[in-house]
């Protein structure tokens, strides 16, 4: 079963670019700016005035020979062509435990130049799952888990470029019929313009792989859960995905929904969701590096709920969120940052009426605390040398409005 799931995920993940949080088209760009450890091809794309030509040069770290313009020679680090023509790049698999990068300078016959950076991720036992996204937790193998990323096409606004983007990723448990976590980026690309809430409660229609059978999802179309009473709670909030109707509708898929206590959902949980949107760069041209990375999840103690079709559904005894963001608008990838350049925090609540008026400061904790309680490891693309320090943070002053 694991091999089937990984094969389906390969369709989603291999060879795709990861730096897709927004921005504008450049005169030169890489088809994929960050690739996984087993990717061996990429392309340099150019645009500009008709009739111009360009020359490209690859610069690698000393003693490295893994990226070139010739599949037969890793020494072929210069090439050229006519503007508009794609120039292939050939890579060797990365079997080291470090990210590696190539600097590619493109100089046009008109006299101007553009410098790009290509990243290749470290060696991994699960390269089909790995992405360079800041929010992605570490892969954990379980026969009941299905990992799935929902993709969407966003429209452009004054501040944000649209295009094909990830919406959110789930670690769905088909035995419990609830996701253990849902991971997603948050910034203005996803929230503006505000098309509003669709309330389009539905099974995942499986228009994107891998498929999750409707019998393995909870029935949410007819109403809330029962035994114990639970409303249909979003993990990736509806209000975080208002750019298009289709983008918002995905948040109403059963795979993104968990049973939540009514009072808690409309109380402290809702207040935290509003506060998180305030912390994200919702109206800004500073898109890529001020992205707020969020993972929302569940903790189970064995309690079961029942959906409207009578299917048993795991009822979380706790609900939580973990957050990661750069402290300022730095031109860095997450794995390049030192611990004092990043801020992180967690929140965990009992999924009960007792949490209705729970203060956010009382729910605040470190990301490490939630790792210890859930067994999941978060923000897998942090530099291992700084990860412990970042995930041990609990600096409330970094997150305005917590009291």
PDB file of N, CA, C and O in Angstrom, residues 175-239:
ATOM      1  N   UNK A 175      -8.365   5.529   8.851  1.00  0.00           N
ATOM      2  CA  UNK A 175      -9.012   4.766   9.911  1.00  0.00           C
ATOM      3  C   UNK A 175      -9.834   5.697  10.801  1.00  0.00           C
ATOM      4  O   UNK A 175     -11.002   5.420  11.107  1.00  0.00           O
ATOM      5  N   UNK A 176      -9.256   6.839  11.169  1.00  0.00           N
ATOM      6  CA  UNK A 176      -9.956   7.823  12.001  1.00  0.00           C
ATOM      7  C   UNK A 176     -10.858   8.746  11.185  1.00  0.00           C
ATOM      8  O   UNK A 176     -11.710   9.440  11.734  1.00  0.00           O
ATOM      9  N   UNK A 177     -10.614   8.813   9.853  1.00  0.00           N
ATOM     10  CA  UNK A 177     -11.352   9.697   8.944  1.00  0.00           C
ATOM     11  C   UNK A 177     -11.132  11.175   9.270  1.00  0.00           C
ATOM     12  O   UNK A 177     -12.005  12.016   9.040  1.00  0.00           O
ATOM     13  N   UNK A 178      -9.980  11.483   9.802  1.00  0.00           N
ATOM     14  CA  UNK A 178      -9.595  12.856  10.139  1.00  0.00           C
ATOM     15  C   UNK A 178      -8.110  13.011   9.824  1.00  0.00           C
ATOM     16  O   UNK A 178      -7.345  12.047   9.959  1.00  0.00           O
ATOM     17  N   UNK A 179      -7.702  14.206   9.405  1.00  0.00           N
ATOM     18  CA  UNK A 179      -6.285  14.479   9.191  1.00  0.00           C
ATOM     19  C   UNK A 179      -5.582  14.696  10.529  1.00  0.00           C
ATOM     20  O   UNK A 179      -6.107  15.378  11.415  1.00  0.00           O
ATOM     21  N   UNK A 180      -4.395  14.114  10.658  1.00  0.00           N
ATOM     22  CA  UNK A 180      -3.574  14.392  11.842  1.00  0.00           C
ATOM     23  C   UNK A 180      -3.044  15.820  11.789  1.00  0.00           C
ATOM     24  O   UNK A 180      -2.894  16.467  12.824  1.00  0.00           O
ATOM     25  N   UNK A 181      -2.735  16.278  10.572  1.00  0.00           N
ATOM     26  CA  UNK A 181      -2.328  17.675  10.410  1.00  0.00           C
ATOM     27  C   UNK A 181      -2.658  18.149   9.006  1.00  0.00           C
ATOM     28  O   UNK A 181      -2.777  17.357   8.080  1.00  0.00           O
ATOM     29  N   UNK A 182      -2.809  19.470   8.876  1.00  0.00           N
ATOM     30  CA  UNK A 182      -2.954  20.139   7.591  1.00  0.00           C
ATOM     31  C   UNK A 182      -1.955  21.295   7.589  1.00  0.00           C
ATOM     32  O   UNK A 182      -1.958  22.126   8.497  1.00  0.00           O
ATOM     33  N   UNK A 183      -1.090  21.328   6.573  1.00  0.00           N
ATOM     34  CA  UNK A 183      -0.007  22.317   6.517  1.00  0.00           C
ATOM     35  C   UNK A 183      -0.219  23.248   5.331  1.00  0.00           C
ATOM     36  O   UNK A 183      -0.573  22.793   4.239  1.00  0.00           O
ATOM     37  N   UNK A 184       0.035  24.547   5.539  1.00  0.00           N
ATOM     38  CA  UNK A 184      -0.260  25.517   4.483  1.00  0.00           C
ATOM     39  C   UNK A 184       0.501  26.819   4.709  1.00  0.00           C
ATOM     40  O   UNK A 184       0.784  27.203   5.843  1.00  0.00           O
ATOM     41  N   UNK A 185       0.823  27.536   3.618  1.00  0.00           N
ATOM     42  CA  UNK A 185       1.384  28.886   3.737  1.00  0.00           C
ATOM     43  C   UNK A 185       0.244  29.897   3.813  1.00  0.00           C
ATOM     44  O   UNK A 185      -0.875  29.635   3.348  1.00  0.00           O
ATOM     45  N   UNK A 186       0.526  31.061   4.385  1.00  0.00           N
ATOM     46  CA  UNK A 186      -0.483  32.110   4.487  1.00  0.00           C
ATOM     47  C   UNK A 186       0.120  33.458   4.137  1.00  0.00           C
ATOM     48  O   UNK A 186       1.087  33.896   4.759  1.00  0.00           O
ATOM     49  N   UNK A 187      -0.439  34.085   3.105  1.00  0.00           N
ATOM     50  CA  UNK A 187      -0.120  35.467   2.722  1.00  0.00           C
ATOM     51  C   UNK A 187      -1.170  35.938   1.736  1.00  0.00           C
ATOM     52  O   UNK A 187      -2.141  35.229   1.448  1.00  0.00           O
ATOM     53  N   UNK A 188      -0.987  37.128   1.206  1.00  0.00           N
ATOM     54  CA  UNK A 188      -2.025  37.768   0.411  1.00  0.00           C
ATOM     55  C   UNK A 188      -2.406  37.059  -0.867  1.00  0.00           C
ATOM     56  O   UNK A 188      -3.501  37.297  -1.393  1.00  0.00           O
ATOM     57  N   UNK A 189      -1.532  36.213  -1.408  1.00  0.00           N
ATOM     58  CA  UNK A 189      -1.890  35.469  -2.622  1.00  0.00           C
ATOM     59  C   UNK A 189      -3.182  34.674  -2.426  1.00  0.00           C
ATOM     60  O   UNK A 189      -3.947  34.475  -3.370  1.00  0.00           O
ATOM     61  N   UNK A 190      -3.406  34.209  -1.189  1.00  0.00           N
ATOM     62  CA  UNK A 190      -4.521  33.306  -0.920  1.00  0.00           C
ATOM     63  C   UNK A 190      -5.783  34.011  -0.421  1.00  0.00           C
ATOM     64  O   UNK A 190      -6.858  33.420  -0.456  1.00  0.00           O
ATOM     65  N   UNK A 191      -5.663  35.227   0.061  1.00  0.00           N
ATOM     66  CA  UNK A 191      -6.804  35.854   0.735  1.00  0.00           C
ATOM     67  C   UNK A 191      -7.442  36.985  -0.059  1.00  0.00           C
ATOM     68  O   UNK A 191      -8.542  37.422   0.279  1.00  0.00           O
ATOM     69  N   UNK A 192      -6.775  37.482  -1.081  1.00  0.00           N
ATOM     70  CA  UNK A 192      -7.298  38.612  -1.850  1.00  0.00           C
ATOM     71  C   UNK A 192      -7.318  38.262  -3.339  1.00  0.00           C
ATOM     72  O   UNK A 192      -6.385  37.612  -3.820  1.00  0.00           O
ATOM     73  N   UNK A 193      -8.365  38.686  -4.061  1.00  0.00           N
ATOM     74  CA  UNK A 193      -9.553  39.380  -3.561  1.00  0.00           C
ATOM     75  C   UNK A 193     -10.418  38.457  -2.716  1.00  0.00           C
ATOM     76  O   UNK A 193     -10.274  37.235  -2.774  1.00  0.00           O
ATOM     77  N   UNK A 194     -11.318  39.026  -1.950  1.00  0.00           N
ATOM     78  CA  UNK A 194     -12.133  38.265  -1.017  1.00  0.00           C
ATOM     79  C   UNK A 194     -13.424  37.805  -1.703  1.00  0.00           C
ATOM     80  O   UNK A 194     -14.369  38.569  -1.844  1.00  0.00           O
ATOM     81  N   UNK A 195     -13.444  36.534  -2.139  1.00  0.00           N
ATOM     82  CA  UNK A 195     -14.646  36.014  -2.810  1.00  0.00           C
ATOM     83  C   UNK A 195     -15.664  35.490  -1.808  1.00  0.00           C
ATOM     84  O   UNK A 195     -16.797  35.171  -2.183  1.00  0.00           O
ATOM     85  N   UNK A 196     -15.252  35.390  -0.541  1.00  0.00           N
ATOM     86  CA  UNK A 196     -16.172  34.939   0.486  1.00  0.00           C
ATOM     87  C   UNK A 196     -16.190  33.434   0.673  1.00  0.00           C
ATOM     88  O   UNK A 196     -15.459  32.686   0.039  1.00  0.00           O
ATOM     89  N   UNK A 197     -17.035  33.017   1.554  1.00  0.00           N
ATOM     90  CA  UNK A 197     -17.128  31.632   2.005  1.00  0.00           C
ATOM     91  C   UNK A 197     -18.126  30.855   1.139  1.00  0.00           C
ATOM     92  O   UNK A 197     -19.254  31.301   0.928  1.00  0.00           O
ATOM     93  N   UNK A 198     -17.724  29.686   0.653  1.00  0.00           N
ATOM     94  CA  UNK A 198     -18.603  28.916  -0.230  1.00  0.00           C
ATOM     95  C   UNK A 198     -19.587  28.028   0.521  1.00  0.00           C
ATOM     96  O   UNK A 198     -20.668  27.740   0.003  1.00  0.00           O
ATOM     97  N   UNK A 199     -19.189  27.553   1.711  1.00  0.00           N
ATOM     98  CA  UNK A 199     -20.001  26.571   2.462  1.00  0.00           C
ATOM     99  C   UNK A 199     -20.332  25.361   1.591  1.00  0.00           C
ATOM    100  O   UNK A 199     -21.406  24.756   1.717  1.00  0.00           O
ATOM    101  N   UNK A 200     -19.396  24.975   0.745  1.00  0.00           N
ATOM    102  CA  UNK A 200     -19.605  23.873  -0.187  1.00  0.00           C
ATOM    103  C   UNK A 200     -19.089  22.572   0.426  1.00  0.00           C
ATOM    104  O   UNK A 200     -18.119  21.976  -0.042  1.00  0.00           O
ATOM    105  N   UNK A 201     -19.755  22.118   1.485  1.00  0.00           N
ATOM    106  CA  UNK A 201     -19.337  20.917   2.197  1.00  0.00           C
ATOM    107  C   UNK A 201     -19.374  19.716   1.255  1.00  0.00           C
ATOM    108  O   UNK A 201     -20.382  19.477   0.581  1.00  0.00           O
ATOM    109  N   UNK A 202     -18.282  18.938   1.221  1.00  0.00           N
ATOM    110  CA  UNK A 202     -18.219  17.872   0.220  1.00  0.00           C
ATOM    111  C   UNK A 202     -17.149  16.849   0.577  1.00  0.00           C
ATOM    112  O   UNK A 202     -16.201  17.130   1.332  1.00  0.00           O
ATOM    113  N   UNK A 203     -17.294  15.659   0.022  1.00  0.00           N
ATOM    114  CA  UNK A 203     -16.178  14.717  -0.003  1.00  0.00           C
ATOM    115  C   UNK A 203     -15.105  15.272  -0.948  1.00  0.00           C
ATOM    116  O   UNK A 203     -15.413  16.003  -1.889  1.00  0.00           O
ATOM    117  N   UNK A 204     -13.856  14.911  -0.700  1.00  0.00           N
ATOM    118  CA  UNK A 204     -12.807  15.183  -1.677  1.00  0.00           C
ATOM    119  C   UNK A 204     -13.215  14.494  -2.983  1.00  0.00           C
ATOM    120  O   UNK A 204     -13.394  13.275  -3.026  1.00  0.00           O
ATOM    121  N   UNK A 205     -13.366  15.258  -4.078  1.00  0.00           N
ATOM    122  CA  UNK A 205     -13.822  14.648  -5.336  1.00  0.00           C
ATOM    123  C   UNK A 205     -12.733  13.875  -6.066  1.00  0.00           C
ATOM    124  O   UNK A 205     -12.999  13.282  -7.119  1.00  0.00           O
ATOM    125  N   UNK A 206     -11.521  13.898  -5.536  1.00  0.00           N
ATOM    126  CA  UNK A 206     -10.412  13.135  -6.106  1.00  0.00           C
ATOM    127  C   UNK A 206     -10.095  13.520  -7.541  1.00  0.00           C
ATOM    128  O   UNK A 206      -9.770  12.672  -8.381  1.00  0.00           O
ATOM    129  N   UNK A 207     -10.165  14.807  -7.837  1.00  0.00           N
ATOM    130  CA  UNK A 207      -9.718  15.304  -9.126  1.00  0.00           C
ATOM    131  C   UNK A 207      -8.199  15.456  -9.161  1.00  0.00           C
ATOM    132  O   UNK A 207      -7.623  15.709 -10.212  1.00  0.00           O
ATOM    133  N   UNK A 208      -7.559  15.317  -7.988  1.00  0.00           N
ATOM    134  CA  UNK A 208      -6.110  15.343  -7.880  1.00  0.00           C
ATOM    135  C   UNK A 208      -5.668  14.088  -7.125  1.00  0.00           C
ATOM    136  O   UNK A 208      -6.350  13.662  -6.184  1.00  0.00           O
ATOM    137  N   UNK A 209      -4.538  13.482  -7.519  1.00  0.00           N
ATOM    138  CA  UNK A 209      -4.073  12.277  -6.832  1.00  0.00           C
ATOM    139  C   UNK A 209      -3.331  12.630  -5.542  1.00  0.00           C
ATOM    140  O   UNK A 209      -2.892  13.761  -5.372  1.00  0.00           O
ATOM    141  N   UNK A 210      -3.206  11.641  -4.629  1.00  0.00           N
ATOM    142  CA  UNK A 210      -3.788  10.302  -4.672  1.00  0.00           C
ATOM    143  C   UNK A 210      -5.253  10.324  -4.250  1.00  0.00           C
ATOM    144  O   UNK A 210      -5.693  11.240  -3.553  1.00  0.00           O
ATOM    145  N   UNK A 211      -6.001   9.319  -4.662  1.00  0.00           N
ATOM    146  CA  UNK A 211      -7.421   9.252  -4.343  1.00  0.00           C
ATOM    147  C   UNK A 211      -7.632   8.840  -2.891  1.00  0.00           C
ATOM    148  O   UNK A 211      -6.892   8.003  -2.347  1.00  0.00           O
ATOM    149  N   UNK A 212      -8.631   9.444  -2.253  1.00  0.00           N
ATOM    150  CA  UNK A 212      -9.063   9.061  -0.908  1.00  0.00           C
ATOM    151  C   UNK A 212     -10.534   8.672  -1.025  1.00  0.00           C
ATOM    152  O   UNK A 212     -11.381   9.524  -1.295  1.00  0.00           O
ATOM    153  N   UNK A 213     -10.829   7.413  -0.856  1.00  0.00           N
ATOM    154  CA  UNK A 213     -12.190   6.912  -1.074  1.00  0.00           C
ATOM    155  C   UNK A 213     -13.184   7.625  -0.159  1.00  0.00           C
ATOM    156  O   UNK A 213     -12.871   7.926   0.998  1.00  0.00           O
ATOM    157  N   UNK A 214     -14.390   7.867  -0.665  1.00  0.00           N
ATOM    158  CA  UNK A 214     -15.397   8.571   0.136  1.00  0.00           C
ATOM    159  C   UNK A 214     -15.757   7.784   1.389  1.00  0.00           C
ATOM    160  O   UNK A 214     -16.075   8.376   2.424  1.00  0.00           O
ATOM    161  N   UNK A 215     -15.681   6.467   1.328  1.00  0.00           N
ATOM    162  CA  UNK A 215     -15.992   5.666   2.512  1.00  0.00           C
ATOM    163  C   UNK A 215     -14.955   5.875   3.616  1.00  0.00           C
ATOM    164  O   UNK A 215     -15.222   5.587   4.791  1.00  0.00           O
ATOM    165  N   UNK A 216     -13.766   6.359   3.245  1.00  0.00           N
ATOM    166  CA  UNK A 216     -12.711   6.623   4.219  1.00  0.00           C
ATOM    167  C   UNK A 216     -12.761   8.053   4.757  1.00  0.00           C
ATOM    168  O   UNK A 216     -11.976   8.421   5.625  1.00  0.00           O
ATOM    169  N   UNK A 217     -13.681   8.859   4.211  1.00  0.00           N
ATOM    170  CA  UNK A 217     -13.864  10.229   4.671  1.00  0.00           C
ATOM    171  C   UNK A 217     -15.130  10.311   5.522  1.00  0.00           C
ATOM    172  O   UNK A 217     -16.037   9.489   5.392  1.00  0.00           O
ATOM    173  N   UNK A 218     -15.205  11.304   6.380  1.00  0.00           N
ATOM    174  CA  UNK A 218     -16.424  11.494   7.161  1.00  0.00           C
ATOM    175  C   UNK A 218     -17.496  12.152   6.299  1.00  0.00           C
ATOM    176  O   UNK A 218     -17.190  12.904   5.371  1.00  0.00           O
ATOM    177  N   UNK A 219     -18.734  11.847   6.596  1.00  0.00           N
ATOM    178  CA  UNK A 219     -19.857  12.445   5.878  1.00  0.00           C
ATOM    179  C   UNK A 219     -20.201  13.773   6.536  1.00  0.00           C
ATOM    180  O   UNK A 219     -20.712  13.818   7.649  1.00  0.00           O
ATOM    181  N   UNK A 220     -19.881  14.884   5.847  1.00  0.00           N
ATOM    182  CA  UNK A 220     -20.072  16.209   6.433  1.00  0.00           C
ATOM    183  C   UNK A 220     -21.133  17.016   5.701  1.00  0.00           C
ATOM    184  O   UNK A 220     -21.493  18.105   6.138  1.00  0.00           O
ATOM    185  N   UNK A 221     -21.656  16.490   4.586  1.00  0.00           N
ATOM    186  CA  UNK A 221     -22.582  17.264   3.757  1.00  0.00           C
ATOM    187  C   UNK A 221     -23.900  17.510   4.492  1.00  0.00           C
ATOM    188  O   UNK A 221     -24.482  18.590   4.413  1.00  0.00           O
ATOM    189  N   UNK A 222     -24.344  16.530   5.248  1.00  0.00           N
ATOM    190  CA  UNK A 222     -25.662  16.605   5.880  1.00  0.00           C
ATOM    191  C   UNK A 222     -25.652  17.357   7.207  1.00  0.00           C
ATOM    192  O   UNK A 222     -26.716  17.600   7.778  1.00  0.00           O
ATOM    193  N   UNK A 223     -24.492  17.661   7.737  1.00  0.00           N
ATOM    194  CA  UNK A 223     -24.455  18.386   8.998  1.00  0.00           C
ATOM    195  C   UNK A 223     -23.295  17.967   9.873  1.00  0.00           C
ATOM    196  O   UNK A 223     -22.346  17.311   9.431  1.00  0.00           O
ATOM    197  N   UNK A 224     -23.360  18.356  11.137  1.00  0.00           N
ATOM    198  CA  UNK A 224     -22.259  18.192  12.076  1.00  0.00           C
ATOM    199  C   UNK A 224     -22.173  16.763  12.605  1.00  0.00           C
ATOM    200  O   UNK A 224     -22.975  15.887  12.258  1.00  0.00           O
ATOM    201  N   UNK A 225     -21.194  16.542  13.479  1.00  0.00           N
ATOM    202  CA  UNK A 225     -20.968  15.236  14.078  1.00  0.00           C
ATOM    203  C   UNK A 225     -21.818  15.083  15.347  1.00  0.00           C
ATOM    204  O   UNK A 225     -22.358  16.049  15.876  1.00  0.00           O
ATOM    205  N   UNK A 226     -21.881  13.863  15.858  1.00  0.00           N
ATOM    206  CA  UNK A 226     -22.598  13.616  17.097  1.00  0.00           C
ATOM    207  C   UNK A 226     -21.809  12.625  17.940  1.00  0.00           C
ATOM    208  O   UNK A 226     -20.846  12.014  17.480  1.00  0.00           O
ATOM    209  N   UNK A 227     -22.235  12.473  19.169  1.00  0.00           N
ATOM    210  CA  UNK A 227     -21.665  11.452  20.078  1.00  0.00           C
ATOM    211  C   UNK A 227     -20.136  11.484  20.196  1.00  0.00           C
ATOM    212  O   UNK A 227     -19.472  10.558  19.785  1.00  0.00           O
ATOM    213  N   UNK A 228     -19.470  12.421  20.785  1.00  0.00           N
ATOM    214  CA  UNK A 228     -20.034  13.634  21.390  1.00  0.00           C
ATOM    215  C   UNK A 228     -20.350  14.684  20.327  1.00  0.00           C
ATOM    216  O   UNK A 228     -19.838  14.618  19.220  1.00  0.00           O
ATOM    217  N   UNK A 229     -21.145  15.648  20.702  1.00  0.00           N
ATOM    218  CA  UNK A 229     -21.541  16.692  19.762  1.00  0.00           C
ATOM    219  C   UNK A 229     -20.318  17.425  19.247  1.00  0.00           C
ATOM    220  O   UNK A 229     -19.441  17.801  20.011  1.00  0.00           O
ATOM    221  N   UNK A 230     -20.254  17.617  17.925  1.00  0.00           N
ATOM    222  CA  UNK A 230     -19.114  18.319  17.356  1.00  0.00           C
ATOM    223  C   UNK A 230     -19.487  19.046  16.082  1.00  0.00           C
ATOM    224  O   UNK A 230     -20.162  18.479  15.215  1.00  0.00           O
ATOM    225  N   UNK A 231     -19.067  20.286  15.946  1.00  0.00           N
ATOM    226  CA  UNK A 231     -19.279  21.024  14.709  1.00  0.00           C
ATOM    227  C   UNK A 231     -18.221  20.617  13.704  1.00  0.00           C
ATOM    228  O   UNK A 231     -17.231  19.959  14.030  1.00  0.00           O
ATOM    229  N   UNK A 232     -18.414  21.043  12.460  1.00  0.00           N
ATOM    230  CA  UNK A 232     -17.458  20.748  11.388  1.00  0.00           C
ATOM    231  C   UNK A 232     -16.374  21.822  11.418  1.00  0.00           C
ATOM    232  O   UNK A 232     -16.540  22.919  10.899  1.00  0.00           O
ATOM    233  N   UNK A 233     -15.259  21.504  12.051  1.00  0.00           N
ATOM    234  CA  UNK A 233     -14.178  22.470  12.228  1.00  0.00           C
ATOM    235  C   UNK A 233     -13.139  22.373  11.131  1.00  0.00           C
ATOM    236  O   UNK A 233     -12.673  21.277  10.795  1.00  0.00           O
ATOM    237  N   UNK A 234     -12.763  23.512  10.557  1.00  0.00           N
ATOM    238  CA  UNK A 234     -11.710  23.545   9.533  1.00  0.00           C
ATOM    239  C   UNK A 234     -10.336  23.428  10.189  1.00  0.00           C
ATOM    240  O   UNK A 234     -10.089  23.984  11.256  1.00  0.00           O
ATOM    241  N   UNK A 235      -9.425  22.743   9.486  1.00  0.00           N
ATOM    242  CA  UNK A 235      -8.014  22.809   9.882  1.00  0.00           C
ATOM    243  C   UNK A 235      -7.335  23.955   9.125  1.00  0.00           C
ATOM    244  O   UNK A 235      -6.772  24.855   9.744  1.00  0.00           O
ATOM    245  N   UNK A 236      -7.372  23.957   7.799  1.00  0.00           N
ATOM    246  CA  UNK A 236      -7.007  25.171   7.058  1.00  0.00           C
ATOM    247  C   UNK A 236      -8.270  26.021   6.994  1.00  0.00           C
ATOM    248  O   UNK A 236      -9.264  25.619   6.375  1.00  0.00           O
ATOM    249  N   UNK A 237      -8.286  27.189   7.633  1.00  0.00           N
ATOM    250  CA  UNK A 237      -9.530  27.966   7.723  1.00  0.00           C
ATOM    251  C   UNK A 237     -10.053  28.430   6.370  1.00  0.00           C
ATOM    252  O   UNK A 237      -9.275  28.762   5.470  1.00  0.00           O
ATOM    253  N   UNK A 238     -11.353  28.473   6.255  1.00  0.00           N
ATOM    254  CA  UNK A 238     -11.981  28.999   5.049  1.00  0.00           C
ATOM    255  C   UNK A 238     -11.507  30.420   4.754  1.00  0.00           C
ATOM    256  O   UNK A 238     -11.204  30.763   3.605  1.00  0.00           O
ATOM    257  N   UNK A 239     -11.439  31.263   5.775  1.00  0.00           N
ATOM    258  CA  UNK A 239     -11.085  32.672   5.580  1.00  0.00           C
ATOM    259  C   UNK A 239      -9.635  32.872   5.176  1.00  0.00           C
ATOM    260  O   UNK A 239      -9.251  33.974   4.778  1.00  0.00           O
TER     261      UNK A 239
END
